[in-house]
mmCIF file of N, CA and C in Angstrom:
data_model
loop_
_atom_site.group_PDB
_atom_site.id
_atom_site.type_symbol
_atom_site.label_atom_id
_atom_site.label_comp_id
_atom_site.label_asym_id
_atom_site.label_seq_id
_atom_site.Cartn_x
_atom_site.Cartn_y
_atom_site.Cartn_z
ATOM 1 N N UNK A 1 0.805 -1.189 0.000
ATOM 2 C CA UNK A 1 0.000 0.000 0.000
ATOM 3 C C UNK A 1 0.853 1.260 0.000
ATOM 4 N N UNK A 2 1.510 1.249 1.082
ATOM 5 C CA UNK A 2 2.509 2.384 1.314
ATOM 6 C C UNK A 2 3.331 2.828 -0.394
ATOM 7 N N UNK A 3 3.319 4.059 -0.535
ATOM 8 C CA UNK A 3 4.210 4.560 -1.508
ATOM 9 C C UNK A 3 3.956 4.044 -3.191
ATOM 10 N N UNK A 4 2.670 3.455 -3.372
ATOM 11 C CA UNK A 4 1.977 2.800 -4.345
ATOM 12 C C UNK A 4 1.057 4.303 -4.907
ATOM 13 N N UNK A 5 0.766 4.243 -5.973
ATOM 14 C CA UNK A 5 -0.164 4.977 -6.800
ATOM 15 C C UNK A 5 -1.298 4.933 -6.401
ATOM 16 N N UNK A 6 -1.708 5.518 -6.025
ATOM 17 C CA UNK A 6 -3.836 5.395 -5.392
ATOM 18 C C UNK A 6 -4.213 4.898 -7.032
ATOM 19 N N UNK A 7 -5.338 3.971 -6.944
ATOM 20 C CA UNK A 7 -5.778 3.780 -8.681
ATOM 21 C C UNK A 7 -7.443 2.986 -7.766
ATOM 22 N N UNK A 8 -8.195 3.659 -8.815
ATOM 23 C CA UNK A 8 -9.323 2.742 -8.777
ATOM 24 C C UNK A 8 -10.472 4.307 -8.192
ATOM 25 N N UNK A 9 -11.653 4.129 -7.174
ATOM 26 C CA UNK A 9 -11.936 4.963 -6.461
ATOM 27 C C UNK A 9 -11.194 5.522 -5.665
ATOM 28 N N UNK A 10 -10.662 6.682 -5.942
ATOM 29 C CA UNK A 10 -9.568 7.231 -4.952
ATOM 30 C C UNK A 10 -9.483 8.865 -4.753
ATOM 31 N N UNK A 11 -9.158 9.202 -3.611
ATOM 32 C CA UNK A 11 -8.704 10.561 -3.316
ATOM 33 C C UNK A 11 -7.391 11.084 -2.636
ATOM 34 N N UNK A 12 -7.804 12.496 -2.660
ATOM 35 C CA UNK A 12 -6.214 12.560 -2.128
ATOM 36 C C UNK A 12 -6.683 13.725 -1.074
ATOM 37 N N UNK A 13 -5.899 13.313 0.504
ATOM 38 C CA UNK A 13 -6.428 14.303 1.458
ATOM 39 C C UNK A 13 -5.795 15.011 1.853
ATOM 40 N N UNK A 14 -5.934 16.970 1.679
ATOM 41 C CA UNK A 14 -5.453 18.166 1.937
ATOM 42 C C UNK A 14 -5.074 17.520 3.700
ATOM 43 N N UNK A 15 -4.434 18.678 4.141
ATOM 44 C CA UNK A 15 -4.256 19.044 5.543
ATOM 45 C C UNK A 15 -5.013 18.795 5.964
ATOM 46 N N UNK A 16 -5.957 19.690 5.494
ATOM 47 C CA UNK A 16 -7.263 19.809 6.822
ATOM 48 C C UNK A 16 -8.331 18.901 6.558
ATOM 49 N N UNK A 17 -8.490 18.069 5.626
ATOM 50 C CA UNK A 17 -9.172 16.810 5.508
ATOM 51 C C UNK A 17 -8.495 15.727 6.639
ATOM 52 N N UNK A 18 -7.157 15.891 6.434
ATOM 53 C CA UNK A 18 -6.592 14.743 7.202
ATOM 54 C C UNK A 18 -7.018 14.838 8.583
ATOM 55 N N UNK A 19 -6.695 16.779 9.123
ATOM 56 C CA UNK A 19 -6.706 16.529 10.630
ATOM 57 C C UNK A 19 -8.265 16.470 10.707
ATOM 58 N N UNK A 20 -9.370 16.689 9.965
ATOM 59 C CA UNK A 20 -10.728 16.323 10.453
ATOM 60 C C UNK A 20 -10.817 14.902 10.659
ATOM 61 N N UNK A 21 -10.200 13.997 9.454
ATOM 62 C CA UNK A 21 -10.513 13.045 9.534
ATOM 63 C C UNK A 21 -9.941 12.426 11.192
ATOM 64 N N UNK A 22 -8.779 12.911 11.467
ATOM 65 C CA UNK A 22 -8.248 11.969 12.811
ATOM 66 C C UNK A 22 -8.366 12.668 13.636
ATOM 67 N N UNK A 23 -9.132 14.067 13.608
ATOM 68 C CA UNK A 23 -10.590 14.436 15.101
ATOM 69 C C UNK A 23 -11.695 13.530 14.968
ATOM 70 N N UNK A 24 -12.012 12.856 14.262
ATOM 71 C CA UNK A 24 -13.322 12.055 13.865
ATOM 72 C C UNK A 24 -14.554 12.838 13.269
ATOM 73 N N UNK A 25 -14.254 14.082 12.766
ATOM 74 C CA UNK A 25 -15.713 14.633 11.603
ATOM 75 C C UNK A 25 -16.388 14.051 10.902
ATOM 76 N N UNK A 26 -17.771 13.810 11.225
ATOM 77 C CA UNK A 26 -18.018 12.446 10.453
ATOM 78 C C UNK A 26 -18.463 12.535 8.883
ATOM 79 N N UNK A 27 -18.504 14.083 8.615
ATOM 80 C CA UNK A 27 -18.737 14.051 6.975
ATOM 81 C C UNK A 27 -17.126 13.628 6.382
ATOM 82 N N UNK A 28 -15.931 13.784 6.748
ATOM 83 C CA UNK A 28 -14.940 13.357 6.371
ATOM 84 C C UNK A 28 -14.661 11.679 6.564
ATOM 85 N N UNK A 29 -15.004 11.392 7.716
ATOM 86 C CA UNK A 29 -15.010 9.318 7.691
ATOM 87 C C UNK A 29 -16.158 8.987 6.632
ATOM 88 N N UNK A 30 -17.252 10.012 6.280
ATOM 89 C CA UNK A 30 -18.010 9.354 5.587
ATOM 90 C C UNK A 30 -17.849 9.268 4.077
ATOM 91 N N UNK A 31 -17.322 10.255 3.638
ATOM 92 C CA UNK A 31 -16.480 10.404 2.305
ATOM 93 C C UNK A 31 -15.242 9.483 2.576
ATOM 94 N N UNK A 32 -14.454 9.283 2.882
ATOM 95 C CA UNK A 32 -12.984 8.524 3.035
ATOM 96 C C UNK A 32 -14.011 7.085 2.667
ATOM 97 N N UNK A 33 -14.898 7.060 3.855
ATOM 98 C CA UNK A 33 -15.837 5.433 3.626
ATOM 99 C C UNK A 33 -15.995 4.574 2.300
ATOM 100 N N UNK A 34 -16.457 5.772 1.387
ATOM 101 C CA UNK A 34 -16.731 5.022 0.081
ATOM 102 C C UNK A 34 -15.297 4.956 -0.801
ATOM 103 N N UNK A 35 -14.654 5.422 -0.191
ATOM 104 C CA UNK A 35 -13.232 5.205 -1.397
ATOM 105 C C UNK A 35 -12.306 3.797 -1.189
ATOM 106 N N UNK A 36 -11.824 3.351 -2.659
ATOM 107 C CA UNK A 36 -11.046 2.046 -2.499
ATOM 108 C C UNK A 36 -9.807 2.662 -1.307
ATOM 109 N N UNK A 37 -9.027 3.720 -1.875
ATOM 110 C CA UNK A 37 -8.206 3.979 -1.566
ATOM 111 C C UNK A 37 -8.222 5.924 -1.224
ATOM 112 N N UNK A 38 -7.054 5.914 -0.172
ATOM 113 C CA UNK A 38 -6.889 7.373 0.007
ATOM 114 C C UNK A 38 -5.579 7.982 -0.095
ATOM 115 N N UNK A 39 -4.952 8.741 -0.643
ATOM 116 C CA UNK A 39 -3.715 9.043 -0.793
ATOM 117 C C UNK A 39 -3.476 10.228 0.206
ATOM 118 N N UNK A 40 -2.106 10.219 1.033
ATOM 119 C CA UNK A 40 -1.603 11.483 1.520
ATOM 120 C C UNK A 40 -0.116 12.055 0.730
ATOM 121 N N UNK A 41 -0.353 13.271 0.341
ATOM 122 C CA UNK A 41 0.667 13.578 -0.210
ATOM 123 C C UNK A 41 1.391 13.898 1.097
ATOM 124 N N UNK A 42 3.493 13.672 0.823
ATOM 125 C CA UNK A 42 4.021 13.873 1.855
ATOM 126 C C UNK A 42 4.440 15.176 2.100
ATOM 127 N N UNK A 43 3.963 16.363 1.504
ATOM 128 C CA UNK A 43 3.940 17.287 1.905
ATOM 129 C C UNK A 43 2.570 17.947 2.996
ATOM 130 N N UNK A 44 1.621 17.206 2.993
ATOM 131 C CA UNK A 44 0.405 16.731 3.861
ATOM 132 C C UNK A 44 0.912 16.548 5.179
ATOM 133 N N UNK A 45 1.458 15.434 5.192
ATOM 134 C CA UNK A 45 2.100 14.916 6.118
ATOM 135 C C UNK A 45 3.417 15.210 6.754
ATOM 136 N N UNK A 46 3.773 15.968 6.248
ATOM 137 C CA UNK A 46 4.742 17.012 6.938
ATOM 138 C C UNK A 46 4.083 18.352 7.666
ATOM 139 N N UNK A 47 2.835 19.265 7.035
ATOM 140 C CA UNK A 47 2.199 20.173 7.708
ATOM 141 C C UNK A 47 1.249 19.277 8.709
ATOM 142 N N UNK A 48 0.839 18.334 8.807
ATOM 143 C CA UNK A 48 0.453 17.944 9.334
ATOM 144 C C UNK A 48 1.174 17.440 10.700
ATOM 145 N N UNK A 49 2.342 16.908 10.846
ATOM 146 C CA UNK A 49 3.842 16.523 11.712
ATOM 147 C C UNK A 49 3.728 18.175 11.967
ATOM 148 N N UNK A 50 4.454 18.634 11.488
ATOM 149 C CA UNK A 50 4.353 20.029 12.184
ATOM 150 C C UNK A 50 3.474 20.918 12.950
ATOM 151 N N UNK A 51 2.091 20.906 12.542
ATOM 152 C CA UNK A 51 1.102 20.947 13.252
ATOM 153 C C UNK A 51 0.526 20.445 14.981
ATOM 154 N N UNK A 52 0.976 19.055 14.626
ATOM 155 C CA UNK A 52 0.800 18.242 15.826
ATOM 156 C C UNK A 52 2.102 18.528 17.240
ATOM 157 N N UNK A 53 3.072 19.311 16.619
ATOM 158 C CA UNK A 53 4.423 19.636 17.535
ATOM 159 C C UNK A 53 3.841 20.060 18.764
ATOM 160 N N UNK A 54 3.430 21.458 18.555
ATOM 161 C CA UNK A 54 3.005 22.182 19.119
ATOM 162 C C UNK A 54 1.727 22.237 20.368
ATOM 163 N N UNK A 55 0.886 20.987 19.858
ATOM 164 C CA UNK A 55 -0.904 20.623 20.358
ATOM 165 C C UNK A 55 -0.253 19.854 21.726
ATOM 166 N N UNK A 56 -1.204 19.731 22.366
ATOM 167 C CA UNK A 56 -1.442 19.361 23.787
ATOM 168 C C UNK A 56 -1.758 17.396 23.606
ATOM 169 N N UNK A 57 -2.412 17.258 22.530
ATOM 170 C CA UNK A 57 -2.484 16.084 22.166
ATOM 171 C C UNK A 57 -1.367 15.336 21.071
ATOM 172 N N UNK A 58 -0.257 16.275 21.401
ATOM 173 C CA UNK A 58 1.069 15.356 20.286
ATOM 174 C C UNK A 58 1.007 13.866 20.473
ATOM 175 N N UNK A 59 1.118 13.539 21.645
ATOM 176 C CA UNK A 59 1.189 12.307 21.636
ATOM 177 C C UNK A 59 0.065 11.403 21.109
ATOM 178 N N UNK A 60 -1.279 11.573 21.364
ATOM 179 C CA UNK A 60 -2.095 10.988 20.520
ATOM 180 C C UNK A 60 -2.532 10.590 19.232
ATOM 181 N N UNK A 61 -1.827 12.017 18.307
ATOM 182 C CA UNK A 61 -1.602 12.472 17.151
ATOM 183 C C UNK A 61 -0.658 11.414 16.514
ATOM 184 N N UNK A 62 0.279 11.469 17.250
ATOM 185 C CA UNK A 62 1.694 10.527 17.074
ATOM 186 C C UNK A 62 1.246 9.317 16.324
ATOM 187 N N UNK A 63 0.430 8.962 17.634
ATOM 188 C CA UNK A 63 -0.016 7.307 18.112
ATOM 189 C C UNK A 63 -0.838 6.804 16.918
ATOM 190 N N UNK A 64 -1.822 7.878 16.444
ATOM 191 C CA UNK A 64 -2.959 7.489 15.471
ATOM 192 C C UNK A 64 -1.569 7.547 14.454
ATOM 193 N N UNK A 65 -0.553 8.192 14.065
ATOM 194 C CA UNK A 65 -0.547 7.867 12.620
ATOM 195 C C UNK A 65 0.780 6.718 12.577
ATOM 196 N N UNK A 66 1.261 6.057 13.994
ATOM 197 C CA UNK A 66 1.768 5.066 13.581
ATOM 198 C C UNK A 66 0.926 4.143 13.781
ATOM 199 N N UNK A 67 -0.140 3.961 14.333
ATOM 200 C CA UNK A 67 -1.112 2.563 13.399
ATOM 201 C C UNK A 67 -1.746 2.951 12.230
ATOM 202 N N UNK A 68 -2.292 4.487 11.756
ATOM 203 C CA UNK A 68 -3.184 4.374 10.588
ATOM 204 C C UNK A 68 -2.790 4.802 9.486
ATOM 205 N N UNK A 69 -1.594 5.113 9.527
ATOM 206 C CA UNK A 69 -0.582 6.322 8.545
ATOM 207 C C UNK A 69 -0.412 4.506 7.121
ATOM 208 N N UNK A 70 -0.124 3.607 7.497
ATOM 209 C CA UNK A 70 -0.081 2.408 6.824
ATOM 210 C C UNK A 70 -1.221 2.029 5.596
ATOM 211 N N UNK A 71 -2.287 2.451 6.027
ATOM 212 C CA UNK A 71 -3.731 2.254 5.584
ATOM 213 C C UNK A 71 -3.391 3.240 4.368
ATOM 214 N N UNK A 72 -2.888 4.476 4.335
ATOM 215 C CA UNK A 72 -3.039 5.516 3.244
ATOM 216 C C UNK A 72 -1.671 5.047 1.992
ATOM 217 N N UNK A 73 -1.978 5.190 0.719
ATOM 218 C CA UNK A 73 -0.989 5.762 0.552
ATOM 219 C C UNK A 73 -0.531 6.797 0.023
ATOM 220 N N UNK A 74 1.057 6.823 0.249
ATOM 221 C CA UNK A 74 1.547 8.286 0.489
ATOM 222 C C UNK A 74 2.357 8.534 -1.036
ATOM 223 N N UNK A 75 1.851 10.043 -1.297
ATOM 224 C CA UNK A 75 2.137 10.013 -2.556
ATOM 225 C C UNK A 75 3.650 11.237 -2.150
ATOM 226 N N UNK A 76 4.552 11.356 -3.162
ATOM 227 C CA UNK A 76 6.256 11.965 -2.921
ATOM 228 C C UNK A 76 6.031 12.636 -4.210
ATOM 229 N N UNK A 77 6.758 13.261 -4.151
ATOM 230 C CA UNK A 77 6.957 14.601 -5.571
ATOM 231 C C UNK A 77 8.168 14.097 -6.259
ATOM 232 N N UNK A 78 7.977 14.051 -7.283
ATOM 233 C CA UNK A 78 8.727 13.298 -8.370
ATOM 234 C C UNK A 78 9.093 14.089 -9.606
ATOM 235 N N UNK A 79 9.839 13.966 -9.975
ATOM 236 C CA UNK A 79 10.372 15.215 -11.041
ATOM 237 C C UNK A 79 9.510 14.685 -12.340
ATOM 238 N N UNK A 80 7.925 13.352 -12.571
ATOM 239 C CA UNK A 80 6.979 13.856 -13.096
ATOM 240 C C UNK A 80 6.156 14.648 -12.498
ATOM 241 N N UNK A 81 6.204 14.966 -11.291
ATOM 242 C CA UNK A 81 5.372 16.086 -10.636
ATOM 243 C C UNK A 81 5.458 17.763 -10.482
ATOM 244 N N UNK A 82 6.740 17.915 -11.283
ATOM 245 C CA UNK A 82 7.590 19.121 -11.499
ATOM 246 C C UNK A 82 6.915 19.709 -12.874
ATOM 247 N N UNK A 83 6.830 19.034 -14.133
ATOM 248 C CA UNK A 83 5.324 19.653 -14.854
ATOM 249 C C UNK A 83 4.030 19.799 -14.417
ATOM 250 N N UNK A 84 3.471 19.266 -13.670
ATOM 251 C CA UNK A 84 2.155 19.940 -13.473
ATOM 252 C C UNK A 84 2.324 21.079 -12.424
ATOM 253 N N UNK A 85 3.503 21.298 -11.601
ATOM 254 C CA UNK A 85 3.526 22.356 -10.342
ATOM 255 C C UNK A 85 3.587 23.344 -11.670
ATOM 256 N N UNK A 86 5.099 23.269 -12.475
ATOM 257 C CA UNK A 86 5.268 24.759 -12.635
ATOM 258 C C UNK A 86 4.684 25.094 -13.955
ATOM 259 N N UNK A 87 3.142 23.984 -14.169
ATOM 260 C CA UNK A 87 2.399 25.103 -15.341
ATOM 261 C C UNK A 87 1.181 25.530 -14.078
ATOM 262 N N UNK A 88 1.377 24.657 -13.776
ATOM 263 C CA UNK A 88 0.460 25.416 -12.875
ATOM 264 C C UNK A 88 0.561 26.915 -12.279
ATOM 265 N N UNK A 89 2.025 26.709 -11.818
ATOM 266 C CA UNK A 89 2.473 28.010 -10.588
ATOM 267 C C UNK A 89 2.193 29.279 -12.233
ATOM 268 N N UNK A 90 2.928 28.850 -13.360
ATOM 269 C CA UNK A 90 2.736 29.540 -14.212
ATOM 270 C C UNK A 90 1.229 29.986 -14.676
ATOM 271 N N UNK A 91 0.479 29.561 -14.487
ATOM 272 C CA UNK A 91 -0.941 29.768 -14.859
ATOM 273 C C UNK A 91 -1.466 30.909 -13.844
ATOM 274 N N UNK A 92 -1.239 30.411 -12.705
ATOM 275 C CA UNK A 92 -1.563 31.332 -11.254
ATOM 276 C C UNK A 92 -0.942 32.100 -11.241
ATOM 277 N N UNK A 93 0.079 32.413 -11.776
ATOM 278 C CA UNK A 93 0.756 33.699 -11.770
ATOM 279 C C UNK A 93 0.225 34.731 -12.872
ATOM 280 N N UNK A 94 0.058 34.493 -14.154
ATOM 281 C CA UNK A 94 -0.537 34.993 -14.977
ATOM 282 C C UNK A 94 -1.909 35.383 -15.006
ATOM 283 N N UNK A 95 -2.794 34.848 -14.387
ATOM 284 C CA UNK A 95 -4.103 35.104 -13.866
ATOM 285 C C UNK A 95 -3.561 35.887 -12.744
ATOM 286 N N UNK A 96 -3.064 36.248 -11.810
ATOM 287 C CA UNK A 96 -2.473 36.822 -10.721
ATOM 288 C C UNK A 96 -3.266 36.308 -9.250
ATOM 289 N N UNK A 97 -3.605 34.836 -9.468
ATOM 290 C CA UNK A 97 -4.342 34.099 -8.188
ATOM 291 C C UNK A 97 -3.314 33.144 -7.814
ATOM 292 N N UNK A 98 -2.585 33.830 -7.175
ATOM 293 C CA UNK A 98 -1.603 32.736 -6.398
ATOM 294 C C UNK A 98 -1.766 31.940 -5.759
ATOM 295 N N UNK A 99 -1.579 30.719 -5.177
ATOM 296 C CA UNK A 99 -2.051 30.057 -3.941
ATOM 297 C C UNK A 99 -1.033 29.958 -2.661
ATOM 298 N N UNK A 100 -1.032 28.993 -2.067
ATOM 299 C CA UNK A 100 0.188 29.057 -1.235
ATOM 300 C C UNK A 100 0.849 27.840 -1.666
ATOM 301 N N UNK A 101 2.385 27.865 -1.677
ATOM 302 C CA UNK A 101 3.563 26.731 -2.792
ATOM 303 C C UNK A 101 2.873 25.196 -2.297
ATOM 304 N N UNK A 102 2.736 24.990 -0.880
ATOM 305 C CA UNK A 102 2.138 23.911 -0.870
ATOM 306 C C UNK A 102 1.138 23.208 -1.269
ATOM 307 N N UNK A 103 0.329 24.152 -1.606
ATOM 308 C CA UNK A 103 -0.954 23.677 -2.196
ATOM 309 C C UNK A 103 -0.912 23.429 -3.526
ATOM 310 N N UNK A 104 -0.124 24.336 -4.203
ATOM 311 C CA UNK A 104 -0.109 24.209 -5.526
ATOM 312 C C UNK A 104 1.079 22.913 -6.039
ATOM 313 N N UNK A 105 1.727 22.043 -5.109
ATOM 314 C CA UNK A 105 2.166 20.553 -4.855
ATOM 315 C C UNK A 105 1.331 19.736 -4.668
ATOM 316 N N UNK A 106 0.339 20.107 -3.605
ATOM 317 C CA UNK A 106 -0.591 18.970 -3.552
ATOM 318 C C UNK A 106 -1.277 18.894 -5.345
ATOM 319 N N UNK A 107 -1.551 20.402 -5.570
ATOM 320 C CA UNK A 107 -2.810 19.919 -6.785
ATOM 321 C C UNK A 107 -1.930 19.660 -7.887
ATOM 322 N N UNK A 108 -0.529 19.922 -7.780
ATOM 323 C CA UNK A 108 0.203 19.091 -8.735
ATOM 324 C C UNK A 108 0.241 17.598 -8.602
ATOM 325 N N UNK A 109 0.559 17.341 -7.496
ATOM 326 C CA UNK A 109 -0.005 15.946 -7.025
ATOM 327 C C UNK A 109 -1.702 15.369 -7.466
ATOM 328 N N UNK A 110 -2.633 15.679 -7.628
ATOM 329 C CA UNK A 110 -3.265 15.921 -7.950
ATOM 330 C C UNK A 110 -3.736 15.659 -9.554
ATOM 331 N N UNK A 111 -2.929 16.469 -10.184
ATOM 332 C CA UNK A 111 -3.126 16.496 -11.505
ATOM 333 C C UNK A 111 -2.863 15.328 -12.183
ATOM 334 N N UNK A 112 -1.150 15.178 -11.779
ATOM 335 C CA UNK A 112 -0.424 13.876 -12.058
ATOM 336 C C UNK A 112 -1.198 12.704 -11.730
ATOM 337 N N UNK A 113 -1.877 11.983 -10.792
ATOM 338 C CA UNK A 113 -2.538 11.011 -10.679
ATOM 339 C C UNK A 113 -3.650 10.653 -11.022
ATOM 340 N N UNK A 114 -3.873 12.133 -11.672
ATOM 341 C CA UNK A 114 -5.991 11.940 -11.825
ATOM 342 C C UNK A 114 -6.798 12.228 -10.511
ATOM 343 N N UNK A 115 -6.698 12.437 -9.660
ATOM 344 C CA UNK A 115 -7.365 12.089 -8.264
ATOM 345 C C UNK A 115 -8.133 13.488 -7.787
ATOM 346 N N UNK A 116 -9.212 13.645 -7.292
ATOM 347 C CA UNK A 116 -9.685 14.936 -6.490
ATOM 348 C C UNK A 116 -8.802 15.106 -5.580
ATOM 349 N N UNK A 117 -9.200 16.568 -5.189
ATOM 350 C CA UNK A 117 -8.306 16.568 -3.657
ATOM 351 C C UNK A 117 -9.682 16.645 -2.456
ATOM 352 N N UNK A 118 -9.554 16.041 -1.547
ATOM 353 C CA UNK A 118 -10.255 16.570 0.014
ATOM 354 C C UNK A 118 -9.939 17.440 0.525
ATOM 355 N N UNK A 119 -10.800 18.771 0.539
ATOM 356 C CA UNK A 119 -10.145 20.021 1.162
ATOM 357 C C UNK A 119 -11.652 20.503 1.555
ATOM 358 N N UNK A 120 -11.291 21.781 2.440
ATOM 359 C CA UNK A 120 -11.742 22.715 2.510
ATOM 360 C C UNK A 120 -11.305 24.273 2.024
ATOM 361 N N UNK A 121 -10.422 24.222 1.640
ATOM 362 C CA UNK A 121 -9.508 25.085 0.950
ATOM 363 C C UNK A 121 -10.822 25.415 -0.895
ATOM 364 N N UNK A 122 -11.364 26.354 -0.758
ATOM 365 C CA UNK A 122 -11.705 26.558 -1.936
ATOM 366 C C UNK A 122 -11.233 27.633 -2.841
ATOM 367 N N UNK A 123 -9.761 27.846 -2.830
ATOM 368 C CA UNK A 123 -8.566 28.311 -3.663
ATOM 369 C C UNK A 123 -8.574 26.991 -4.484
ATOM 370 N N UNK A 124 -8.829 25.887 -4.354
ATOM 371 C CA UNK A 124 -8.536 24.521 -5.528
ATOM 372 C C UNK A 124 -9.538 24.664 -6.396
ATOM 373 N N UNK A 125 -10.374 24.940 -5.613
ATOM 374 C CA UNK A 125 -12.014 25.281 -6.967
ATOM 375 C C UNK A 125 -11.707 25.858 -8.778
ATOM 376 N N UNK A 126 -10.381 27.219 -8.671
ATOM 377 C CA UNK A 126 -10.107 28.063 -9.608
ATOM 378 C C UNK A 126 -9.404 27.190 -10.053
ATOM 379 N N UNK A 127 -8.452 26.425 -9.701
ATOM 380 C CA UNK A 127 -7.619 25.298 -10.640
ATOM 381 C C UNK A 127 -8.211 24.621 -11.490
ATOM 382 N N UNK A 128 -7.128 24.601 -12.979
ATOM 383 C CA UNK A 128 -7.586 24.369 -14.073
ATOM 384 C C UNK A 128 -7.132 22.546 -14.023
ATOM 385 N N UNK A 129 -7.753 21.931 -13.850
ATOM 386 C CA UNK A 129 -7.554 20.148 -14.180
ATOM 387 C C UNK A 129 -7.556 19.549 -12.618
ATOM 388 N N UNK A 130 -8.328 20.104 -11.529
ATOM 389 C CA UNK A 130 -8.306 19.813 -10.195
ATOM 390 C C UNK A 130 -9.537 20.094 -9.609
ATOM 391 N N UNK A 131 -9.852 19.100 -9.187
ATOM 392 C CA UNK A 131 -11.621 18.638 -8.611
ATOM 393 C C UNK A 131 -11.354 18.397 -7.022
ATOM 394 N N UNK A 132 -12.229 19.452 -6.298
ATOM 395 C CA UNK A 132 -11.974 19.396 -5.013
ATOM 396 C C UNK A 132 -13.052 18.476 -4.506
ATOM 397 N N UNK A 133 -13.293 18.170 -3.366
ATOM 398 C CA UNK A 133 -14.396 17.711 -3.016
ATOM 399 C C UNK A 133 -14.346 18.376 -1.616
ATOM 400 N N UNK A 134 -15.639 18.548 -1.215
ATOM 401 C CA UNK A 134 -15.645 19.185 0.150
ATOM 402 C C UNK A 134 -16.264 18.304 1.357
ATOM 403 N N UNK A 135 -16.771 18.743 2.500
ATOM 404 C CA UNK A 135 -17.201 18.202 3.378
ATOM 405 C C UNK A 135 -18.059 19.279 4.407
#
C-alpha cells in the first residue's frame, strides 16, 4: 500500500481533511468510507507533523498515525510532478491568483494522478484540471 499509486476509487487528502478526519468529523469518515483507496501527499504529512508539535495532544496524534498512517498511501513529488507544479504556478501567476507553494504541490499531485483533492480550501475550486471535493 505504502508509496503505491492510489488507482481505482480514490482521493487525495489536503491538511485539513486529514486533521478532520483523525478528530473524527463524520462528513470526512463518511467520504474517506466510500473510497477504495486514500492518498496522503508527503507534503500533507509534513504540515500535518508540524502541526501536531506544538498541540497538547502530540502524543495521541503521534499514536494514530503510527497505526493508521499504513492504511493511506503516500504520494512523494517526483520530477513527473515538477510539470504539473510549474504550469500550474505559471498559470496562477498569470491570472495573478496565487495560492500558497504547498498547495499548488498537492494539486500538482493531484493532476499527475488523476485524483480529487479533500479540502476545505476553496482556492482549488479556480484550478484548471483539479476537482476538489468538500465536506
Amino acid at each position: 500500500m505504502r508509496g503505491h499509486r492510489a488507482r481505482g476509487s480514490a482521493l487525495i487528502l489536503d491538511t485539513n481533511a486529514l486533521s478532520a478526519f483523525v478528530d473524527g468529523v463524520p462528513g470526512v469518515g463518511a467520504i474517506l468510507g466510500l473510497q477504495q483507496r486514500a492518498a496522503i501527499p508527503v507534503i500533507v504529512l509534513g504540515e500535518f507533523r508540524y502541526g501536531i508539535m506544538g498541540s497538547r495532544h502530540r502524543k495521541t496524534y503521534e499514536e494514530w498515525l503510527e497505526i493508521h498512517l499504513r492504511h493511506f498511501d503516500l504520494l512523494a513529488v517526483t520530477a513527473e510532478t515538477t510539470l504539473p507544479y510549474a504550469s500550474l504556478r505559471a498559470t496562477l501567476k498569470r491570472l495573478g491568483r496565487p495560492i500558497p507553494a504547498n498547495d499548488a504541490w498537492i494539486a500538482a499531485l493531484a493532476m499527475q494522478h488523476g485524483l480529487p483533492i479533500l479540502s476545505r480550501d476553496e482556492h482549488f475550486d479556480a484550478l484548471p484540471d483539479v476537482r476538489r471535493i468538500s465536506w
